[in-house]
Coordinates of C-alpha atoms in Angstrom, one line a residue:
M1 CA 0.0 0.0 -0.1
P2 CA 1.3 3.5 -0.7
S3 CA 2.2 5.5 2.4
L4 CA -0.2 8.4 3.5
P5 CA 0.9 11.8 3.4
S6 CA 2.3 13.2 6.7
Y7 CA 0.4 16.1 8.0
S8 CA 2.8 16.8 11.0
N9 CA 5.0 20.1 10.5
P10 CA 8.3 18.8 9.6
A11 CA 11.7 19.6 11.1
L12 CA 13.8 21.6 8.9
P13 CA 17.5 21.0 8.3
F14 CA 19.8 23.1 10.4
F15 CA 21.0 25.6 7.6
T16 CA 17.5 26.0 6.3
R17 CA 16.6 27.2 10.1
V18 CA 19.6 29.5 10.1
Y19 CA 18.6 31.1 6.9
Y20 CA 14.9 31.3 7.9
Y21 CA 15.8 32.8 11.2
S22 CA 18.4 35.6 9.8
S23 CA 15.7 36.4 7.1
L24 CA 12.8 36.8 9.6
L25 CA 15.3 38.8 11.8
S26 CA 16.0 41.0 8.8
F27 CA 12.2 41.3 8.1
R28 CA 11.9 42.4 11.9
I29 CA 14.5 45.2 11.8
F30 CA 13.4 46.6 8.6
F31 CA 9.7 46.6 10.0
R32 CA 10.8 48.3 13.2
V33 CA 13.0 51.1 11.3
V34 CA 10.1 52.0 9.1
L35 CA 7.5 51.9 12.1
T36 CA 9.9 54.0 13.9
L37 CA 10.6 56.5 10.9
R38 CA 6.8 56.9 10.2
N39 CA 6.1 57.6 13.7
L40 CA 8.8 60.4 14.1
F41 CA 8.3 62.1 10.5
K42 CA 4.5 61.2 9.2
R43 CA 1.8 62.8 11.0
P44 CA -1.4 60.7 11.1
A45 CA -4.3 61.5 8.7
P46 CA -7.0 63.6 10.3
G47 CA -9.4 61.1 11.9
T48 CA -7.2 58.2 11.9
T49 CA -5.9 58.1 15.7
P50 CA -7.6 55.7 18.3
T51 CA -10.1 57.2 20.7
L52 CA -8.4 55.5 23.3
I53 CA -5.7 52.8 23.9
K54 CA -6.3 50.0 26.6
S55 CA -4.6 46.9 28.2
Y56 CA -6.0 44.1 30.1
P57 CA -4.1 42.0 32.9
S58 CA -4.2 38.9 30.7
A59 CA -1.7 40.6 28.8
P60 CA -0.5 44.0 30.1
R61 CA 2.0 44.8 27.3
L62 CA -0.6 44.5 24.6
K63 CA -2.0 47.8 23.6
H64 CA -5.5 47.5 21.9
R65 CA -6.6 50.5 19.7
I66 CA -10.1 51.6 20.2
F67 CA -12.1 53.7 17.8
Y68 CA -15.5 55.6 18.6
P69 CA -17.7 57.0 15.6
S70 CA -17.5 60.8 15.9
S71 CA -21.3 60.9 16.7
Y72 CA -21.1 58.9 19.6
T73 CA -21.8 60.8 23.1
S74 CA -22.3 59.4 26.5
S75 CA -26.2 59.3 25.9
S76 CA -25.9 57.1 22.8
S77 CA -26.9 53.7 22.6
L78 CA -24.8 50.7 22.7
L79 CA -22.6 50.2 19.6
P80 CA -22.0 47.2 17.5
V81 CA -18.4 46.1 17.9
Y82 CA -15.8 45.0 15.1
I83 CA -12.7 43.5 16.5
A84 CA -9.8 43.0 13.8
M85 CA -6.2 41.7 14.1
H86 CA -3.7 43.1 11.9
G87 CA -1.4 41.1 9.2
G88 CA 2.4 40.6 9.3
G89 CA 2.7 36.9 8.9
F90 CA 2.2 36.1 12.4
A91 CA 5.7 37.6 13.4
L92 CA 5.6 41.5 12.4
G93 CA 3.9 44.8 13.1
D94 CA 1.4 45.8 16.0
A95 CA -2.0 47.0 16.3
S96 CA -1.2 50.6 14.9
F97 CA -0.7 48.9 11.4
D98 CA -4.5 49.3 11.0
D99 CA -5.4 52.6 12.2
T100 CA -6.6 53.8 8.9
V101 CA -8.6 50.9 8.3
C102 CA -10.1 51.0 11.6
A103 CA -10.8 54.5 11.5
K104 CA -12.5 53.9 8.0
V105 CA -14.7 50.9 9.3
C106 CA -15.6 52.9 12.5
S107 CA -16.7 55.8 10.5
D108 CA -18.4 54.1 7.6
W109 CA -20.2 51.2 9.4
N110 CA -20.9 53.3 12.7
V111 CA -19.4 50.7 14.8
L112 CA -17.0 50.5 17.8
A113 CA -13.8 49.5 15.7
I114 CA -10.9 47.8 17.9
S115 CA -7.4 46.7 16.5
L116 CA -6.5 44.1 18.7
D117 CA -2.8 43.4 19.3
Y118 CA -1.4 40.0 19.8
L119 CA 1.8 38.0 20.8
L120 CA 4.1 37.4 17.8
A121 CA 6.0 34.7 16.6
P122 CA 8.3 33.2 17.1
K123 CA 8.4 34.1 20.6
A124 CA 4.8 32.8 20.8
C125 CA 4.1 29.9 18.5
Y126 CA 0.7 28.3 18.0
P127 CA -1.6 28.2 19.7
K128 CA -0.3 30.8 22.1
P129 CA -1.4 33.8 20.0
T130 CA -5.0 32.1 19.7
Q131 CA -5.3 31.6 23.3
Q132 CA -4.3 35.3 24.0
V133 CA -6.5 36.6 21.2
V134 CA -9.6 34.7 23.0
A135 CA -8.7 36.1 26.6
S136 CA -8.2 39.5 25.1
I137 CA -11.7 39.4 23.3
L138 CA -13.2 38.1 26.5
S139 CA -11.7 40.9 28.6
I140 CA -12.8 43.5 25.9
L141 CA -16.6 41.9 26.1
A142 CA -16.4 42.0 29.8
D143 CA -15.2 45.9 30.0
D144 CA -18.2 47.7 31.3
S145 CA -16.6 51.0 30.4
L146 CA -16.9 50.3 26.4
P147 CA -20.3 50.7 24.8
I148 CA -20.6 47.3 23.6
D149 CA -23.9 45.9 22.2
Q150 CA -23.3 42.2 23.1
S151 CA -25.9 41.0 20.6
R152 CA -24.0 42.4 17.6
V153 CA -20.2 41.3 18.1
A154 CA -17.9 40.5 14.9
V155 CA -14.2 39.5 14.7
G156 CA -12.1 39.8 11.6
G157 CA -8.7 40.2 10.5
Y158 CA -6.1 40.9 7.6
S159 CA -3.8 38.0 6.4
A160 CA -2.4 36.2 9.5
G161 CA -5.0 38.4 11.4
G162 CA -7.7 36.6 9.7
Q163 CA -6.3 33.2 10.4
L164 CA -6.3 34.4 14.3
A165 CA -9.8 35.5 13.9
L166 CA -11.1 32.2 12.4
S167 CA -8.9 30.3 15.0
A168 CA -10.3 32.2 18.0
C169 CA -13.9 32.0 17.0
Q170 CA -13.6 28.0 17.6
D171 CA -12.5 28.5 21.0
P172 CA -15.7 27.2 23.2
R173 CA -15.4 30.2 25.6
L174 CA -16.5 32.3 22.7
K175 CA -19.5 30.3 21.6
N176 CA -22.3 32.4 21.0
K177 CA -20.6 35.5 21.8
I178 CA -19.2 36.0 18.4
H179 CA -22.0 36.6 15.8
A180 CA -19.8 37.0 12.5
T181 CA -16.4 36.8 11.3
I182 CA -14.9 38.6 8.4
P183 CA -11.3 37.4 7.4
F184 CA -9.5 39.1 4.6
Y185 CA -6.9 37.4 2.2
T186 CA -6.2 34.8 5.0
V187 CA -4.3 31.5 5.1
T188 CA -6.5 28.6 5.6
D189 CA -4.9 25.7 5.1
F190 CA -1.2 24.9 6.1
T191 CA -1.1 21.6 4.5
I192 CA -0.9 23.2 0.9
S193 CA 2.7 23.5 -0.2
A194 CA 4.2 26.7 -1.9
A195 CA 4.2 24.5 -5.1
A196 CA 0.9 23.5 -5.0
R197 CA -0.4 27.3 -4.3
K198 CA 1.9 28.7 -7.2
D199 CA -0.6 27.7 -9.8
T200 CA -3.9 28.7 -8.2
R201 CA -4.0 32.4 -9.3
P202 CA -3.7 34.2 -12.5
Y203 CA -0.6 36.1 -13.3
R204 CA -0.4 39.5 -15.1
Y205 CA 2.8 39.2 -17.1
K206 CA 5.2 36.1 -17.8
G207 CA 7.6 35.6 -15.0
E208 CA 5.6 37.3 -12.4
V209 CA 6.3 35.8 -9.0
D210 CA 3.9 36.0 -6.0
E211 CA 5.6 37.7 -3.1
L212 CA 4.1 35.4 -0.8
L213 CA 6.2 32.5 -2.0
R214 CA 8.9 33.3 0.1
I215 CA 7.1 34.7 3.0
I216 CA 4.8 31.9 3.8
P217 CA 7.6 29.3 4.5
L218 CA 9.1 32.1 7.0
S219 CA 5.7 32.4 8.6
Q220 CA 5.1 28.8 8.9
Y221 CA 8.9 28.2 10.5
A222 CA 8.3 31.1 13.0
Y223 CA 4.6 30.1 13.9
V224 CA 4.0 26.4 13.6
P225 CA 5.8 24.2 16.2
V226 CA 7.7 20.9 14.7
G227 CA 5.3 18.0 14.9
Q228 CA 2.1 20.0 15.1
D229 CA -0.8 18.6 13.0
L230 CA -1.3 20.7 10.2
R231 CA -4.8 19.7 9.7
A232 CA -5.8 21.0 13.2
P233 CA -8.8 23.3 12.7
G234 CA -7.3 26.0 15.0
L235 CA -4.5 26.2 12.7
S236 CA -5.7 25.3 9.5
P237 CA -9.7 26.9 9.6
G238 CA -10.0 25.1 6.4
F239 CA -10.7 21.9 8.2
A240 CA -13.0 23.4 10.8
A241 CA -16.6 22.0 11.2
R242 CA -19.5 24.5 10.2
E243 CA -21.0 24.3 13.7
D244 CA -17.6 25.3 15.3
L245 CA -17.7 28.7 13.6
P246 CA -19.8 31.7 14.0
E247 CA -23.2 31.5 12.2
W248 CA -22.1 34.5 9.8
I249 CA -19.0 34.2 7.8
C250 CA -17.7 36.7 5.0
M251 CA -14.7 35.7 3.4
V252 CA -12.8 38.2 1.3
G253 CA -9.8 37.1 -1.2
A254 CA -7.8 38.9 -3.9
E255 CA -7.4 37.4 -7.1
L256 CA -4.0 37.8 -7.4
D257 CA -2.8 36.1 -4.3
I258 CA -2.0 32.7 -3.7
L259 CA -4.0 32.3 -0.5
A260 CA -7.2 33.4 -2.3
N261 CA -8.0 29.6 -3.7
E262 CA -7.8 27.8 -0.5
A263 CA -10.1 30.8 1.0
G264 CA -12.7 30.2 -1.5
A265 CA -12.3 26.5 -1.0
M266 CA -13.0 26.6 2.5
M267 CA -16.2 28.8 2.1
G268 CA -17.3 26.3 -0.6
R269 CA -16.9 23.2 1.7
L270 CA -19.1 25.1 4.3
A271 CA -21.7 25.8 1.7
G272 CA -21.7 22.2 0.6
K273 CA -20.4 23.0 -2.8
K274 CA -18.4 20.5 -5.1
L275 CA -14.8 21.3 -5.5
V276 CA -12.8 21.1 -8.7
K277 CA -9.1 20.6 -9.0
V278 CA -7.2 23.9 -9.2
G279 CA -3.2 23.8 -9.7
G280 CA -2.1 21.4 -7.2
T281 CA -5.0 21.6 -4.8
E282 CA -8.9 22.0 -4.8
G283 CA -10.8 25.1 -5.3
L284 CA -14.1 26.6 -6.3
N285 CA -15.6 25.8 -9.8
A286 CA -15.9 28.6 -12.3
Q287 CA -19.4 29.7 -11.4
D288 CA -18.7 30.2 -7.8
R289 CA -15.0 31.3 -8.1
D290 CA -15.9 35.0 -8.4
G291 CA -18.2 35.1 -5.4
F292 CA -21.3 33.6 -3.9
E293 CA -23.8 33.6 -1.2
A294 CA -25.3 30.6 0.6
D295 CA -27.5 29.7 3.5
G296 CA -29.5 32.9 3.4
A297 CA -26.3 34.9 3.0
R298 CA -24.9 33.6 6.2
L299 CA -21.8 32.3 4.0
K300 CA -20.5 34.9 1.9
W301 CA -17.4 34.7 -0.5
V302 CA -16.0 37.8 -2.0
L303 CA -13.3 37.8 -4.7
V304 CA -11.8 41.2 -5.4
K305 CA -10.8 41.1 -9.1
G306 CA -7.4 42.3 -9.9
A307 CA -6.4 42.7 -6.3
S308 CA -3.2 41.5 -4.6
H309 CA -2.6 40.4 -1.0
G310 CA -2.9 43.5 1.4
F311 CA -4.8 45.5 -0.9
T312 CA -6.9 47.1 1.8
H313 CA -3.7 48.6 3.4
L314 CA -1.9 49.2 0.0
W315 CA 0.8 46.7 0.8
G316 CA 3.2 44.9 -1.6
A317 CA 2.2 44.6 -5.2
S318 CA -1.1 46.6 -4.7
K319 CA 1.1 49.9 -4.6
L320 CA 1.7 49.4 -8.6
D321 CA -1.6 50.8 -9.1
P322 CA -2.5 53.0 -6.0
E323 CA -5.8 54.4 -7.6
K324 CA -7.3 51.1 -8.5
T325 CA -6.4 49.8 -5.0
Q326 CA -8.2 52.6 -3.3
K327 CA -11.3 51.9 -5.3
D328 CA -11.3 48.2 -4.7
S329 CA -10.5 49.0 -0.9
D330 CA -13.4 51.3 -0.7
E331 CA -15.9 48.9 -2.6
V332 CA -15.1 45.7 -0.6
F333 CA -15.6 47.7 2.6
R334 CA -18.8 49.1 1.3
V335 CA -19.9 45.4 0.3
V336 CA -18.7 43.8 3.7
G337 CA -20.5 46.7 5.8
E338 CA -23.7 46.3 3.8
W339 CA -23.5 42.5 4.4
L340 CA -22.5 42.8 8.0
L341 CA -25.4 45.6 8.8
N342 CA -28.0 43.9 7.1
G343 CA -27.3 40.5 8.3
P344 CA -25.6 39.3 11.5
F345 CA -25.9 42.9 13.1
K346 CA -29.5 43.6 12.0
C347 CA -30.5 40.0 13.4
G348 CA -28.6 40.9 16.6
K349 CA -30.8 43.6 17.3

């Protein structure tokens, strides 16, 4: 009998580990320098600074950035809340990454928007960041000083932050406390190799290389312990059961992103759709690939055509056409906002 494939995260050769560690260290130094220079020389755009910054006893060093709508007063009604986690390959960045996006969401959706800080790899590997995210969300929901409508709570995230959102939602302690989740261009299946992902997206010109092909192996090295089962739903949400996830899920993918296919496949499985072979793995059929709704819009897949990974934040390849990227970002937040306000947040009233 042929041997079955192993889904245990393998130990890497010594020199590969040295290369990955030095590359990761270089990335961290670069990001730290960029953030420091940004904070020193670039003034935040008007209306993009948080109303307040809070930490909680579960992790006092983590600073969560909270945005109130400008129309809010002490006599206002309780607000729906959107809690989101930043991207950065599980190893880079902080909650300030999402200031501009959180401010936009807060204003456009009229919600309390919170950029959640979390523990970074490699110092904190799976499942520690998920556990800390759960603890932080519970602390926020228990904070009587925040005007949160407990019947309208959504969590989301960008790239690695989207995986953390999907992972945290499966924790029994958050059962029935999270009503919707909105992951953007996130990893959902760590069993898929870079080679299998490579041919799951279109390319704009001959020789174009997806920038994540280099970053994903670094992220997996930093975040996933050796020997970890890569099919664990908390790590690879694509293996999660429907009943372990929030009732409402809106997944956003970017067409020019090697992570889009697996995210769409996850939504297809949850919706009971038949998947087809795409590249070296499974994906949605042509009819559903560009977007669909199922189960009374409780499941929504949004694919942004011509967009790259990180387009909502003008990251990476999305900088090549900033005007189009800004239009794509504005439109996807409009679409997602309408889904959220007319679906889970309307039902929660």
